[in-house]
Coordinates of C-alpha atoms in Angstrom, one line a residue:
X1 CA 0.0 0.0 0.0
X2 CA 1.2 3.5 -0.8
X3 CA 2.8 5.2 2.2
X4 CA 2.8 2.1 4.4
X5 CA 6.0 0.2 5.2
X6 CA 7.7 -1.5 8.1
X7 CA 8.0 0.1 11.5
X8 CA 10.8 -1.6 13.5
X9 CA 10.0 -2.5 17.1
X10 CA 13.2 -1.6 18.9
X11 CA 12.7 -4.3 21.5
X12 CA 12.8 -7.4 19.4
X13 CA 13.9 -6.3 15.9
X14 CA 10.7 -7.7 14.3
X15 CA 9.1 -5.6 11.6
X16 CA 5.4 -4.9 11.7
X17 CA 3.2 -3.3 9.0
X18 CA 2.5 0.0 10.6
X19 CA 3.9 3.2 9.1
X20 CA 6.8 4.3 6.9
X21 CA 9.5 5.8 9.1
X22 CA 11.9 8.5 8.0
X23 CA 14.8 6.3 9.0
X24 CA 15.8 3.3 11.1
X25 CA 15.2 3.9 14.7
X26 CA 17.8 3.0 17.2
X27 CA 17.0 3.2 20.9
X28 CA 19.9 4.4 23.1
X29 CA 18.2 3.3 26.4
X30 CA 17.7 -0.4 27.1
X31 CA 15.4 -2.3 29.4
X32 CA 18.2 -3.5 31.6
X33 CA 18.2 -0.3 33.7
X34 CA 14.5 0.0 34.2
X35 CA 13.8 -2.7 36.8
X36 CA 16.2 -1.0 39.2
X37 CA 14.4 2.3 38.7
X38 CA 11.0 0.7 39.4
X39 CA 12.3 -0.9 42.5
X40 CA 13.7 2.4 43.8
X41 CA 10.5 4.3 43.3
X42 CA 8.4 1.6 44.8
X43 CA 10.7 1.3 47.8
X44 CA 10.7 5.1 48.3
X45 CA 7.0 5.1 48.3
X46 CA 6.8 2.4 50.9
X47 CA 9.3 4.2 53.0
X48 CA 7.2 7.3 52.9
X49 CA 9.8 9.5 51.1
X50 CA 7.8 12.6 50.0
X51 CA 10.6 14.5 48.2
X52 CA 9.7 12.7 44.9
X53 CA 6.0 13.5 45.3
X54 CA 4.8 9.9 46.0
X55 CA 2.1 9.0 48.5
X56 CA 0.5 5.7 49.3
X57 CA -3.0 7.1 48.8
X58 CA -4.5 9.4 46.2
X59 CA -4.4 13.0 47.5
X60 CA -7.4 15.2 47.0
X61 CA -6.1 17.4 44.1
X62 CA -7.8 18.6 41.0
X63 CA -8.7 16.3 38.1
X64 CA -7.5 12.9 39.2
X65 CA -9.6 12.4 42.4
X66 CA -12.2 10.5 40.5
X67 CA -9.7 7.7 40.2
X68 CA -9.2 7.3 43.9
X69 CA -8.6 3.7 44.7
X70 CA -7.5 2.7 41.2
X71 CA -3.8 3.3 41.8
X72 CA -1.5 2.5 44.7
X73 CA 0.5 5.7 44.2
X74 CA -0.1 9.2 42.9
X75 CA 2.8 11.4 41.7
X76 CA 2.5 15.1 41.4
X77 CA 5.2 15.6 38.8
X78 CA 5.8 19.2 39.7
X79 CA 6.3 18.4 43.4
X80 CA 8.6 15.6 42.1
X81 CA 10.8 18.1 40.3
X82 CA 9.2 18.6 36.9
X83 CA 9.3 22.1 35.5
X84 CA 5.8 23.4 34.6
X85 CA 7.1 26.7 33.1
X86 CA 8.2 25.2 29.8
X87 CA 11.9 26.0 30.4
X88 CA 13.3 22.6 31.2
X89 CA 12.5 19.1 29.7
X90 CA 10.5 16.9 32.0
X91 CA 11.6 13.6 30.5
X92 CA 14.5 13.0 33.0
X93 CA 12.0 13.4 35.8
X94 CA 9.6 11.0 34.3
X95 CA 12.4 8.5 33.7
X96 CA 13.3 8.7 37.4
X97 CA 9.7 8.2 38.6
X98 CA 8.7 5.4 36.3
X99 CA 6.7 2.9 38.3
X100 CA 3.7 0.5 38.1
X101 CA 0.3 1.0 39.7
X102 CA 0.9 4.8 39.6
X103 CA -1.0 7.8 38.5
X104 CA 1.2 10.7 37.3
X105 CA -0.6 14.0 37.9
X106 CA 0.3 17.1 35.8
X107 CA -0.9 20.3 37.4
X108 CA -1.6 23.4 35.3
X109 CA 1.4 24.6 33.3
X110 CA 3.6 24.1 30.3
X111 CA 5.8 21.0 30.1
X112 CA 8.7 20.9 27.7
X113 CA 10.0 17.6 26.3
X114 CA 13.1 17.2 24.2
X115 CA 13.4 13.4 24.3
X116 CA 11.1 10.4 24.3
X117 CA 9.7 9.0 27.6
X118 CA 9.6 5.2 27.2
X119 CA 7.8 2.8 29.5
X120 CA 7.2 -0.8 28.6
X121 CA 5.7 -3.9 30.3
X122 CA 3.9 -1.7 32.8
X123 CA 0.8 -2.5 34.7
X124 CA -1.9 0.0 35.6
X125 CA -0.3 3.4 34.9
X126 CA -2.0 6.8 34.3
X127 CA -0.9 10.2 33.0
X128 CA -3.5 12.8 33.9
X129 CA -3.2 16.5 33.0
X130 CA -5.1 19.4 34.5
X131 CA -4.8 22.3 32.1
X132 CA -1.4 20.8 31.2
X133 CA 0.3 21.6 27.9
X134 CA 3.1 19.5 26.5
X135 CA 5.6 21.4 24.4
X136 CA 7.9 19.3 22.1
X137 CA 11.3 20.5 21.1
X138 CA 12.1 21.5 17.6
X139 CA 12.9 18.4 15.5
X140 CA 16.5 19.3 15.1
X141 CA 16.9 19.7 18.9
X142 CA 15.0 16.5 19.9
X143 CA 17.4 14.0 21.5
X144 CA 17.3 10.3 20.6
X145 CA 14.4 8.8 18.6
X146 CA 12.8 11.8 17.0
X147 CA 9.4 10.3 16.6
X148 CA 7.5 10.2 19.9
X149 CA 6.9 12.0 23.2
X150 CA 5.4 9.0 25.0
X151 CA 6.2 5.4 24.0
X152 CA 4.0 3.3 26.3
X153 CA 4.4 -0.4 25.5
X154 CA 5.8 -2.2 22.5
X155 CA 4.8 -5.4 20.7
X156 CA 7.3 -7.6 22.6
X157 CA 6.8 -5.7 25.9
X158 CA 3.2 -4.4 25.9
X159 CA 1.7 -2.7 28.9
X160 CA -1.5 -4.0 30.6
X161 CA -3.6 -1.0 31.7
X162 CA -3.1 2.6 30.6
X163 CA -4.9 5.9 31.1
X164 CA -3.8 9.1 29.3
X165 CA -5.9 12.2 29.5
X166 CA -6.3 15.9 29.8
X167 CA -3.4 17.3 27.7
X168 CA -2.9 20.0 25.1
X169 CA 0.1 19.5 22.8
X170 CA 1.5 22.8 21.5
X171 CA 3.1 22.1 18.1
X172 CA 2.5 25.6 16.7
X173 CA 6.3 26.3 16.6
X174 CA 8.1 25.4 13.3
X175 CA 9.3 21.8 12.9
X176 CA 7.7 20.5 16.2
X177 CA 5.4 17.9 14.7
X178 CA 5.8 14.6 16.6
X179 CA 3.8 11.6 17.7
X180 CA 2.3 12.5 21.1
X181 CA 1.5 9.0 22.2
X182 CA 2.4 5.5 21.0
X183 CA 0.7 2.7 22.9
X184 CA 0.6 -1.1 22.9
X185 CA -1.5 -2.6 25.7
X186 CA -3.0 -6.0 26.3
X187 CA -5.9 -5.3 28.7
X188 CA -7.3 -1.8 28.9
X189 CA -6.6 1.6 27.2
X190 CA -8.3 4.9 28.2
X191 CA -7.4 8.0 26.3
X192 CA -9.5 11.1 26.7
X193 CA -9.4 14.9 25.9
X194 CA -6.0 15.2 24.2
X195 CA -5.7 18.1 21.7
X196 CA -2.8 18.6 19.3
X197 CA -2.5 22.3 18.3
X198 CA -0.6 23.2 15.2
X199 CA 0.2 21.4 11.9
X200 CA 2.4 18.3 12.0
X201 CA 5.3 19.7 10.0
X202 CA 8.4 17.7 10.8
X203 CA 7.7 14.7 8.6
X204 CA 7.9 12.2 11.4
X205 CA 5.2 9.8 12.5
X206 CA 1.7 11.2 13.0
X207 CA 0.1 12.3 16.3
X208 CA -1.0 8.9 17.7
X209 CA -0.8 5.2 17.6
X210 CA -3.2 3.0 19.7
X211 CA -3.2 -0.8 19.7
X212 CA -5.0 -3.2 22.1
X213 CA -3.3 -6.5 21.2
X214 CA -5.0 -8.8 23.8
X215 CA -7.9 -10.6 22.2
X216 CA -10.0 -9.8 25.3
X217 CA -8.7 -6.3 25.7
X218 CA -10.7 -3.2 25.3
X219 CA -9.8 0.4 24.6
X220 CA -11.5 3.8 24.2
X221 CA -10.1 7.0 22.7
X222 CA -12.4 9.9 23.4
X223 CA -11.9 13.4 22.2
X224 CA -8.5 13.0 20.6
X225 CA -8.2 16.0 18.4
X226 CA -5.6 16.9 15.7
X227 CA -7.6 19.3 13.6
X228 CA -4.7 21.1 12.0
X229 CA -3.5 18.0 10.0
X230 CA 0.0 17.5 8.7
X231 CA 2.3 18.5 5.9
X232 CA 3.4 16.4 3.0
X233 CA 6.8 14.9 3.6
X234 CA 8.2 16.9 0.7
X235 CA 7.6 20.0 2.6
X236 CA 9.3 18.9 5.8
X237 CA 12.9 18.3 7.1
X238 CA 12.5 14.8 5.6
X239 CA 12.0 15.9 2.0
X240 CA 13.8 13.4 -0.3
X241 CA 14.6 11.1 2.6
X242 CA 11.5 8.9 2.7
X243 CA 9.1 7.2 0.3
X244 CA 6.2 8.0 2.6
X245 CA 3.8 10.8 1.7
X246 CA 3.9 11.9 5.3
X247 CA 2.2 11.3 8.7
X248 CA -1.0 9.4 9.4
X249 CA -3.3 11.1 11.8
X250 CA -4.3 8.2 14.1
X251 CA -2.8 4.7 13.5
X252 CA -4.4 1.6 15.0
X253 CA -3.4 -1.3 12.8
X254 CA -2.6 -4.1 15.3
X255 CA -5.7 -4.3 17.5
X256 CA -6.9 -7.8 18.4
X257 CA -9.4 -6.7 21.0
X258 CA -12.0 -4.0 20.8
X259 CA -11.0 -0.3 20.3
X260 CA -13.4 2.6 20.2
X261 CA -12.7 6.1 18.8
X262 CA -15.4 8.5 20.1
X263 CA -15.8 12.2 19.2
X264 CA -12.3 12.4 17.7
X265 CA -11.4 15.2 15.2
X266 CA -8.7 14.6 12.6
X267 CA -7.7 17.2 10.0
X268 CA -6.0 16.6 6.7
X269 CA -3.0 14.2 6.9
X270 CA -1.0 13.0 3.9
X271 CA -1.1 9.4 5.0
X272 CA -4.8 8.8 6.0
X273 CA -6.8 10.3 8.8
X274 CA -7.8 7.3 11.0
X275 CA -6.0 4.2 9.7
X276 CA -7.5 1.2 11.6
X277 CA -7.9 -1.8 9.3
X278 CA -5.2 -4.5 9.5
X279 CA -5.8 -6.0 12.9
X280 CA -8.1 -8.9 13.6
X281 CA -10.1 -7.1 16.3
X282 CA -13.1 -4.8 16.4
X283 CA -12.9 -1.1 15.6
X284 CA -15.7 1.3 16.5
X285 CA -15.8 4.9 15.2
X286 CA -18.5 6.8 17.1
X287 CA -19.2 10.3 15.9
X288 CA -16.3 12.7 15.4
X289 CA -15.1 14.8 12.4
X290 CA -12.6 13.5 9.8
X291 CA -11.5 15.8 7.0
X292 CA -9.3 16.0 3.9
X293 CA -6.8 13.1 4.5
X294 CA -5.1 11.5 1.5
X295 CA -6.0 7.9 0.8
X296 CA -9.0 8.1 3.2
X297 CA -10.2 10.2 6.1
X298 CA -11.4 7.0 7.7
X299 CA -9.8 3.7 6.7
X300 CA -11.3 0.8 8.6
X301 CA -11.5 -3.0 8.8
X302 CA -11.7 -5.8 11.3
X303 CA -14.2 -8.2 12.8
X304 CA -17.7 -6.7 13.1
X305 CA -16.3 -3.2 13.0
X306 CA -18.7 -0.2 13.1
X307 CA -18.6 3.4 11.8
X308 CA -21.5 5.3 13.2
X309 CA -22.6 9.0 12.9
X310 CA -19.3 10.5 11.9
X311 CA -19.0 13.7 9.8
X312 CA -16.6 13.3 6.9
X313 CA -15.7 16.2 4.7
X314 CA -13.4 16.6 1.7
X315 CA -13.2 20.3 0.7
X316 CA -9.4 20.8 0.2
X317 CA -7.2 18.2 -1.5
X318 CA -3.4 17.8 -1.8
X319 CA -2.5 18.6 -5.4
X320 CA 0.5 16.2 -5.2
X321 CA -1.6 13.3 -4.1
X322 CA -5.2 14.1 -5.1
X323 CA -6.9 10.8 -3.9
X324 CA -8.9 11.7 -0.8
X325 CA -11.6 9.2 -0.2
X326 CA -14.1 9.7 2.6
X327 CA -14.5 6.2 4.1
X328 CA -12.4 3.3 2.8
X329 CA -13.7 -0.1 3.9
X330 CA -11.3 -3.0 3.8
X331 CA -10.9 -6.4 5.5
X332 CA -13.4 -8.2 7.7
X333 CA -17.0 -7.1 8.2
X334 CA -17.8 -3.4 8.5
X335 CA -21.0 -1.5 9.2
X336 CA -21.5 2.2 8.4
X337 CA -24.5 3.8 10.1
X338 CA -25.6 7.4 10.0
X339 CA -22.5 8.9 8.3
X340 CA -22.7 12.4 6.9
X341 CA -20.2 12.6 4.0
X342 CA -19.6 15.8 1.9
X343 CA -17.2 15.9 -1.0
X344 CA -17.0 19.4 -2.5
X345 CA -13.5 19.5 -3.8
X346 CA -13.2 16.2 -5.7
X347 CA -10.7 14.7 -7.9
X348 CA -11.3 11.5 -9.9
X349 CA -10.7 9.0 -7.0
X350 CA -12.3 10.9 -4.2
X351 CA -15.1 8.4 -3.7
X352 CA -17.3 9.1 -0.7
X353 CA -17.3 5.4 0.3
X354 CA -15.0 2.7 -1.2
X355 CA -15.7 -1.0 -0.4
X356 CA -12.5 -2.8 -1.3
X357 CA -12.0 -6.3 -2.7
X358 CA -10.7 -7.8 0.6
X359 CA -13.8 -6.7 2.5
X360 CA -15.8 -9.8 3.5
X361 CA -19.0 -7.9 4.0
X362 CA -20.2 -4.3 4.3
X363 CA -23.5 -2.8 5.5
X364 CA -24.2 0.9 4.8
X365 CA -27.3 2.4 6.4
X366 CA -28.9 5.8 7.1
X367 CA -26.0 7.5 5.4
X368 CA -26.1 10.9 3.6
X369 CA -23.7 11.6 0.8
X370 CA -23.3 15.0 -1.0
X371 CA -21.0 15.3 -4.0
X372 CA -20.2 18.5 -5.9
X373 CA -17.4 20.2 -7.8
X374 CA -15.9 20.5 -11.2
X375 CA -14.4 17.0 -11.6
X376 CA -15.6 13.5 -12.2
X377 CA -16.2 11.6 -9.0
X378 CA -18.2 8.7 -7.7
X379 CA -20.4 8.2 -4.6
X380 CA -20.3 4.6 -3.3
X381 CA -17.9 2.3 -5.2
X382 CA -18.0 -1.5 -4.5
X383 CA -14.8 -3.2 -5.8
X384 CA -14.8 -6.4 -7.8
X385 CA -13.8 -8.8 -5.0
X386 CA -15.9 -7.2 -2.2
X387 CA -18.2 -9.6 -0.4
X388 CA -21.9 -9.3 0.4
X389 CA -22.8 -5.6 0.5
X390 CA -26.1 -4.0 1.7
X391 CA -27.0 -0.3 1.2
X392 CA -30.2 0.7 3.0
X393 CA -32.0 4.0 3.7
X394 CA -29.2 6.0 2.2
X395 CA -29.3 9.2 0.1
X396 CA -26.8 10.3 -2.5
X397 CA -27.0 13.8 -3.9
X398 CA -24.5 13.9 -6.8
X399 CA -23.8 17.2 -8.4
X400 CA -20.2 16.5 -9.7
X401 CA -19.1 17.1 -13.2
X402 CA -19.6 13.4 -14.0
X403 CA -19.4 10.0 -12.5
X404 CA -21.6 7.4 -10.9
X405 CA -23.4 7.9 -7.6
X406 CA -23.3 4.1 -7.2
X407 CA -20.8 2.0 -9.0
X408 CA -20.8 -1.8 -8.7
X409 CA -17.6 -2.6 -10.5
X410 CA -17.2 -5.4 -13.0
X411 CA -16.8 -8.8 -11.3
X412 CA -17.6 -12.5 -11.5
X413 CA -18.2 -12.4 -7.7
X414 CA -21.7 -13.7 -7.0
X415 CA -21.9 -12.4 -3.4
X416 CA -25.1 -10.5 -3.3
X417 CA -25.4 -6.7 -3.3
X418 CA -28.7 -5.6 -1.9
X419 CA -30.0 -2.0 -2.0
X420 CA -33.2 -1.0 -0.3
X421 CA -34.7 2.5 0.2
X422 CA -31.7 4.0 -1.6
X423 CA -32.3 7.5 -3.0
X424 CA -30.1 9.1 -5.7
X425 CA -30.6 12.6 -7.0
X426 CA -28.7 15.7 -8.1
X427 CA -27.8 17.3 -11.4
X428 CA -24.4 15.9 -12.5
X429 CA -22.6 16.5 -15.8
X430 CA -21.4 13.9 -18.3
X431 CA -17.7 14.5 -18.3
X432 CA -15.6 11.5 -19.5
X433 CA -18.8 9.7 -20.5
X434 CA -19.5 8.6 -16.9
X435 CA -23.1 9.5 -16.9
X436 CA -25.1 6.8 -15.1
X437 CA -26.9 7.1 -11.7
X438 CA -26.3 3.5 -11.1
X439 CA -23.6 1.5 -12.9
X440 CA -24.2 -2.2 -12.3
X441 CA -21.4 -4.4 -13.7
X442 CA -21.7 -7.1 -11.1
X443 CA -24.0 -10.2 -10.9
X444 CA -26.6 -11.0 -8.3
X445 CA -27.7 -7.4 -7.4
X446 CA -31.1 -6.6 -5.9
X447 CA -32.8 -3.2 -5.7
X448 CA -36.0 -2.7 -3.7
X449 CA -38.1 0.4 -3.1
X450 CA -35.3 2.7 -4.5
X451 CA -35.5 6.0 -6.3
X452 CA -33.1 7.4 -8.9
X453 CA -33.5 10.9 -10.4
X454 CA -30.9 12.0 -13.0
X455 CA -31.9 15.2 -14.6
X456 CA -28.4 16.1 -15.7
X457 CA -26.6 19.4 -15.5
X458 CA -27.5 21.9 -18.2
X459 CA -29.5 19.3 -20.1
X460 CA -26.7 16.6 -20.4
X461 CA -27.7 13.0 -21.1
X462 CA -27.8 11.0 -17.9
X463 CA -29.2 7.5 -17.4
X464 CA -30.8 6.2 -14.2
X465 CA -29.6 2.6 -14.2
X466 CA -27.3 0.7 -16.6
X467 CA -26.8 -3.0 -16.2
X468 CA -24.0 -4.9 -18.0
X469 CA -24.0 -8.1 -15.9
X470 CA -26.5 -10.9 -15.1
X471 CA -29.2 -11.7 -12.5
X472 CA -30.2 -8.2 -11.7
X473 CA -33.5 -7.8 -9.8
X474 CA -35.4 -4.5 -9.6
X475 CA -38.6 -4.2 -7.7
X476 CA -40.8 -1.2 -6.8
X477 CA -38.3 1.3 -8.1
X478 CA -38.8 4.9 -9.5
X479 CA -36.5 5.8 -12.3
X480 CA -36.2 9.3 -13.9
X481 CA -33.5 10.5 -16.3
X482 CA -32.7 13.0 -18.9
X483 CA -31.7 10.2 -21.3
X484 CA -32.8 6.6 -20.6
X485 CA -34.1 5.5 -17.2
X486 CA -33.1 1.9 -18.0
X487 CA -30.2 0.7 -20.2
X488 CA -29.7 -3.1 -20.5
X489 CA -26.6 -4.8 -21.8
X490 CA -26.8 -7.8 -19.5
X491 CA -28.8 -11.0 -19.0
X492 CA -31.4 -12.5 -16.7
X493 CA -32.6 -9.1 -15.5
X494 CA -36.0 -8.8 -13.9
X495 CA -37.9 -5.5 -13.5
X496 CA -41.1 -5.7 -11.5
X497 CA -43.4 -2.8 -10.6
X498 CA -41.1 -0.1 -11.9
X499 CA -42.1 3.4 -12.8
X500 CA -39.7 4.8 -15.5
X501 CA -39.8 8.0 -17.4
X502 CA -37.4 10.0 -19.5
X503 CA -37.4 13.8 -19.1
X504 CA -36.4 14.2 -22.8
X505 CA -39.3 12.1 -24.1
X506 CA -37.2 9.0 -24.9
X507 CA -38.4 5.5 -24.2
X508 CA -38.3 4.3 -20.7
X509 CA -35.9 1.5 -21.5
X510 CA -33.2 0.9 -24.1
X511 CA -32.2 -2.8 -24.7
X512 CA -29.1 -3.6 -26.8
X513 CA -28.4 -6.7 -28.9
X514 CA -26.1 -8.2 -26.3
X515 CA -28.9 -8.2 -23.7
X516 CA -31.1 -11.4 -23.3
X517 CA -33.6 -12.9 -21.0
X518 CA -34.9 -9.5 -19.8
X519 CA -38.2 -9.4 -18.0
X520 CA -40.2 -6.2 -17.4
X521 CA -43.6 -6.8 -15.7
X522 CA -46.4 -4.8 -14.1
X523 CA -44.5 -1.6 -14.7
X524 CA -45.2 2.0 -16.0
X525 CA -42.8 2.5 -19.0
X526 CA -43.5 5.9 -20.4
X527 CA -43.1 5.8 -24.2
X528 CA -42.4 2.1 -24.1
X529 CA -39.2 0.2 -24.8
X530 CA -36.5 0.8 -27.5
X531 CA -35.3 -2.7 -28.5
X532 CA -32.1 -2.7 -30.5
X533 CA -31.9 -6.5 -31.0
X534 CA -32.3 -8.1 -27.6
X535 CA -33.6 -11.7 -27.5
X536 CA -35.9 -13.6 -25.1
X537 CA -37.5 -10.3 -24.0
X538 CA -40.6 -10.6 -21.7
X539 CA -43.0 -7.7 -21.5
X540 CA -46.1 -8.3 -19.4
X541 CA -48.9 -6.1 -17.9
X542 CA -47.1 -2.8 -18.5
X543 CA -48.4 0.6 -19.3
X544 CA -46.8 3.2 -21.6
X545 CA -48.3 6.5 -20.3

């Protein structure tokens, strides 16, 4: 896949399909020193040493008191020596305080970081900010691996339970774009109210990676916001040094458990917005705003994964990499419910929804799609190898310069596509000859109680439905078009109780010589049928006015 390569896990040297790095990462710190640190901090807490800010019970202070009883220790990082004026890096203090079963509390202030804080194989750790702002150093002044602020768990040494919440990350200074948090946990992940301010402009890995690798593990990422997006790698310090387009907004490609993203906001990134499709687990996207990312603003897969009620918008594309799809469905079984997708700055592959060939099944329901702009584009595109697909109670308004609101691409795959209460309207053009409301090139497709209205922009010739395959079933469908409502070039198609009319006074249906075994019954076919040589045609109980 473009922009995706191998990210090396520094603990075991294994490569995993995550994200293209600017270079090979080499950790300068090893795990051999950490057990001694943990022992020291734990021992100090037992001994009641207060100079490092540890206590055996949670103190009543600010935003963390709701977690009383969940952690054996609470560390006020400022009392423990961390500078909250933004003048000195806090990473050395965090390294000294690293400990299990501990909540690290960040009082109000600005916390500079000029090197990575790395904590692996931890158990029950929390980082809680109260009006706390993290300030990363300039890329050129960042010590050690220049990719992350917090690396919490790795594939070979994952953590168990992690909480991270209540931080603003100030990346408004030049060349300060960096991954805020990189997590690998087995049991439980809670991330909440983290906002990244400023464009990710250093060319390194994007703002966040979250993976719950335990099959029974659960995670929730609530209110993670990176609305300012990221720069293309060519416009960063890594220009010419990487094959990657640039950072991904949120990466979650190794989840085996269940991971929810709720009310997140991801701006335009050159390497996808939310990329969560390669793990075997369940991904849930609940609400949120996803905008203008290359490849896809939401790229999702997994077992019984769900995208419900997000807002997806494409109104500003990267001219170097113009493909900006709304939702890209791949792998496993995925349901999309209540999505609102608006594409107003399209280029030829900015489909609103793409169902890819390695998707086992897809269900799209109660979704609204609006397409406009001066280029050819398509609404929902189902790829040739995609499994069973259902589209229900969905509206597509297509006002682009050309293209198909619904395109079922050419395939021998007989997994059913079923559309029910689908409404397609708008006034599209006919650029590049792509002028059909529904382009059906796939066998075993069913339409029930649907409506298609293709008036055409400035009087251009648009068809309502064109079939080139076999075993199409159309029932109780209203078809209106400026050219032909029905065009048949396939076989074994059945039309029952259809109401079809051409705005230009043409026949309701046009059948070509390659079409055969077409049945149209109990239908209203205004001006009848134009038959250009089809064979085994059945017309029964139809009216022509």
